[in-house]
Structures are given as structure tokens and as C-alpha cells.
Amino acid sequence: MNSDEVLTMSLGEISNHLGMSSATLQRYAHEHLNMSLTQYLRKRRLDLAKCALHQDGVSIIEAALLAGYNHSSNFTTAFKRQFGVSPAESHRLIV
């Protein structure tokens, strides 16, 4: 689950790879992560995007694509929901 490869896989692909049903995988995620697998994967992708914004200096659009978002507005909404500030505000806080 900590592999970056899993960030691009669907729930079905992950469950097939692990040899379990999607329902079992979701139950496992709730028991061990205290959140759904979808929430966990979104959090991981947003954490990677935040790190890229701060450490690598990528643009917001590049960070959005890295996190799997095709539209920067959707990325901005998810980022702000996760971290409490927009990607632009987050970048200004570090600089």
C-alpha cells in the first residue's frame, strides 16, 4: 500500500493484485487506516503534490497532474480541503 505504483491503480486493480475482493480490501483499509482506501490514496497523492510544490518548485498545474487531477480547480479544492489552505497560499507560507 505504500508503493507509489498503487497511486495510479483502481480499487479493482489493487484488490486483484492483493488477491482479495474489493469489499474485503475496503474493510481492511477502514480497520487499519481508519479511513476508506479512496481517502487514503487521495491523501497520499495530495501529500506528494504538496511536497513537489515545496521542494521541487513545480507549478500548481504540474502538482495537480502529479496528484491525478486533470483540472487545477478540482485540485485546488481537494488541496484546500486536505490542508486548510490553497496550493498558492501553501507555497507562499514556505517561501
Short mmCIF file of C-alpha atoms in Angstrom, two decimals:
data_model
loop_
_atom_site.label_atom_id
_atom_site.label_comp_id
_atom_site.label_asym_id
_atom_site.label_seq_id
_atom_site.Cartn_x
_atom_site.Cartn_y
_atom_site.Cartn_z
CA MET A 1 0.00 0.00 0.00
CA ASN A 2 2.95 2.34 0.46
CA SER A 3 4.22 1.82 -3.07
CA ASP A 4 3.84 4.78 -5.43
CA GLU A 5 2.61 2.30 -8.05
CA VAL A 6 -0.63 1.85 -6.11
CA LEU A 7 -1.45 5.57 -6.53
CA THR A 8 -2.32 5.04 -10.18
CA MET A 9 -4.31 1.82 -9.72
CA SER A 10 -8.08 1.45 -9.40
CA LEU A 11 -9.64 -0.23 -6.38
CA GLY A 12 -10.37 -3.27 -8.53
CA GLU A 13 -6.77 -3.48 -9.69
CA ILE A 14 -5.48 -3.18 -6.14
CA SER A 15 -7.85 -5.84 -4.81
CA ASN A 16 -6.96 -8.20 -7.70
CA HIS A 17 -3.26 -7.60 -7.11
CA LEU A 18 -3.71 -8.45 -3.42
CA GLY A 19 -5.95 -11.43 -4.16
CA MET A 20 -9.00 -10.20 -2.26
CA SER A 21 -12.38 -8.78 -3.04
CA SER A 22 -12.94 -5.03 -3.17
CA ALA A 23 -15.23 -5.28 -0.13
CA THR A 24 -12.55 -7.08 1.89
CA LEU A 25 -9.97 -4.52 0.81
CA GLN A 26 -12.24 -1.65 1.89
CA ARG A 27 -12.89 -3.34 5.24
CA TYR A 28 -9.16 -3.85 5.73
CA ALA A 29 -8.49 -0.19 4.91
CA HIS A 30 -11.07 1.02 7.43
CA GLU A 31 -9.67 -1.27 10.14
CA HIS A 32 -6.01 -0.38 9.60
CA LEU A 33 -6.07 3.13 8.16
CA ASN A 34 -9.17 4.49 9.89
CA MET A 35 -10.35 5.80 6.51
CA SER A 36 -11.51 4.43 3.21
CA LEU A 37 -8.90 3.32 0.71
CA THR A 38 -10.03 6.10 -1.63
CA GLN A 39 -9.45 8.70 1.10
CA TYR A 40 -6.05 7.22 1.89
CA LEU A 41 -4.94 7.24 -1.74
CA ARG A 42 -6.20 10.81 -2.25
CA LYS A 43 -4.29 11.91 0.86
CA ARG A 44 -1.10 10.23 -0.38
CA ARG A 45 -1.40 11.85 -3.82
CA LEU A 46 -2.03 15.28 -2.28
CA ASP A 47 0.91 14.83 0.11
CA LEU A 48 3.16 14.07 -2.88
CA ALA A 49 1.84 17.10 -4.75
CA LYS A 50 2.40 19.34 -1.71
CA CYS A 51 5.94 18.05 -1.39
CA ALA A 52 6.56 18.71 -5.11
CA LEU A 53 5.21 22.25 -4.75
CA HIS A 54 7.50 22.98 -1.81
CA GLN A 55 10.65 21.04 -2.58
CA ASP A 56 10.72 20.84 -6.37
CA GLY A 57 9.04 24.16 -7.12
CA VAL A 58 6.59 22.69 -9.63
CA SER A 59 3.66 24.79 -10.80
CA ILE A 60 0.17 24.27 -9.44
CA ILE A 61 -0.87 22.71 -12.75
CA GLU A 62 2.06 20.28 -12.61
CA ALA A 63 1.21 19.41 -9.00
CA ALA A 64 -2.42 18.85 -10.00
CA LEU A 65 -1.38 16.43 -12.74
CA LEU A 66 1.01 14.68 -10.35
CA ALA A 67 -1.88 14.19 -7.92
CA GLY A 68 -4.08 12.77 -10.69
CA TYR A 69 -6.26 15.84 -11.28
CA ASN A 70 -6.91 16.99 -14.85
CA HIS A 71 -8.29 20.36 -13.73
CA SER A 72 -6.38 22.64 -11.39
CA SER A 73 -9.65 23.92 -9.86
CA ASN A 74 -10.54 20.42 -8.66
CA PHE A 75 -7.00 20.01 -7.32
CA THR A 76 -7.20 23.35 -5.52
CA THR A 77 -10.49 22.36 -3.88
CA ALA A 78 -9.15 18.97 -2.75
CA PHE A 79 -5.85 20.51 -1.57
CA LYS A 80 -7.62 23.17 0.47
CA ARG A 81 -9.96 20.57 1.98
CA GLN A 82 -6.96 18.42 2.96
CA PHE A 83 -4.55 21.10 4.22
CA GLY A 84 -6.76 24.08 5.06
CA VAL A 85 -5.03 26.41 2.60
CA SER A 86 -4.91 26.64 -1.18
CA PRO A 87 -1.82 25.42 -3.05
CA ALA A 88 -0.84 29.04 -3.77
CA GLU A 89 -1.21 30.02 -0.10
CA SER A 90 0.73 26.94 0.94
CA HIS A 91 3.56 27.87 -1.39
CA ARG A 92 3.66 31.45 -0.07
CA LEU A 93 3.86 30.18 3.52
CA ILE A 94 7.05 28.26 2.70
CA VAL A 95 8.76 30.95 0.59
#
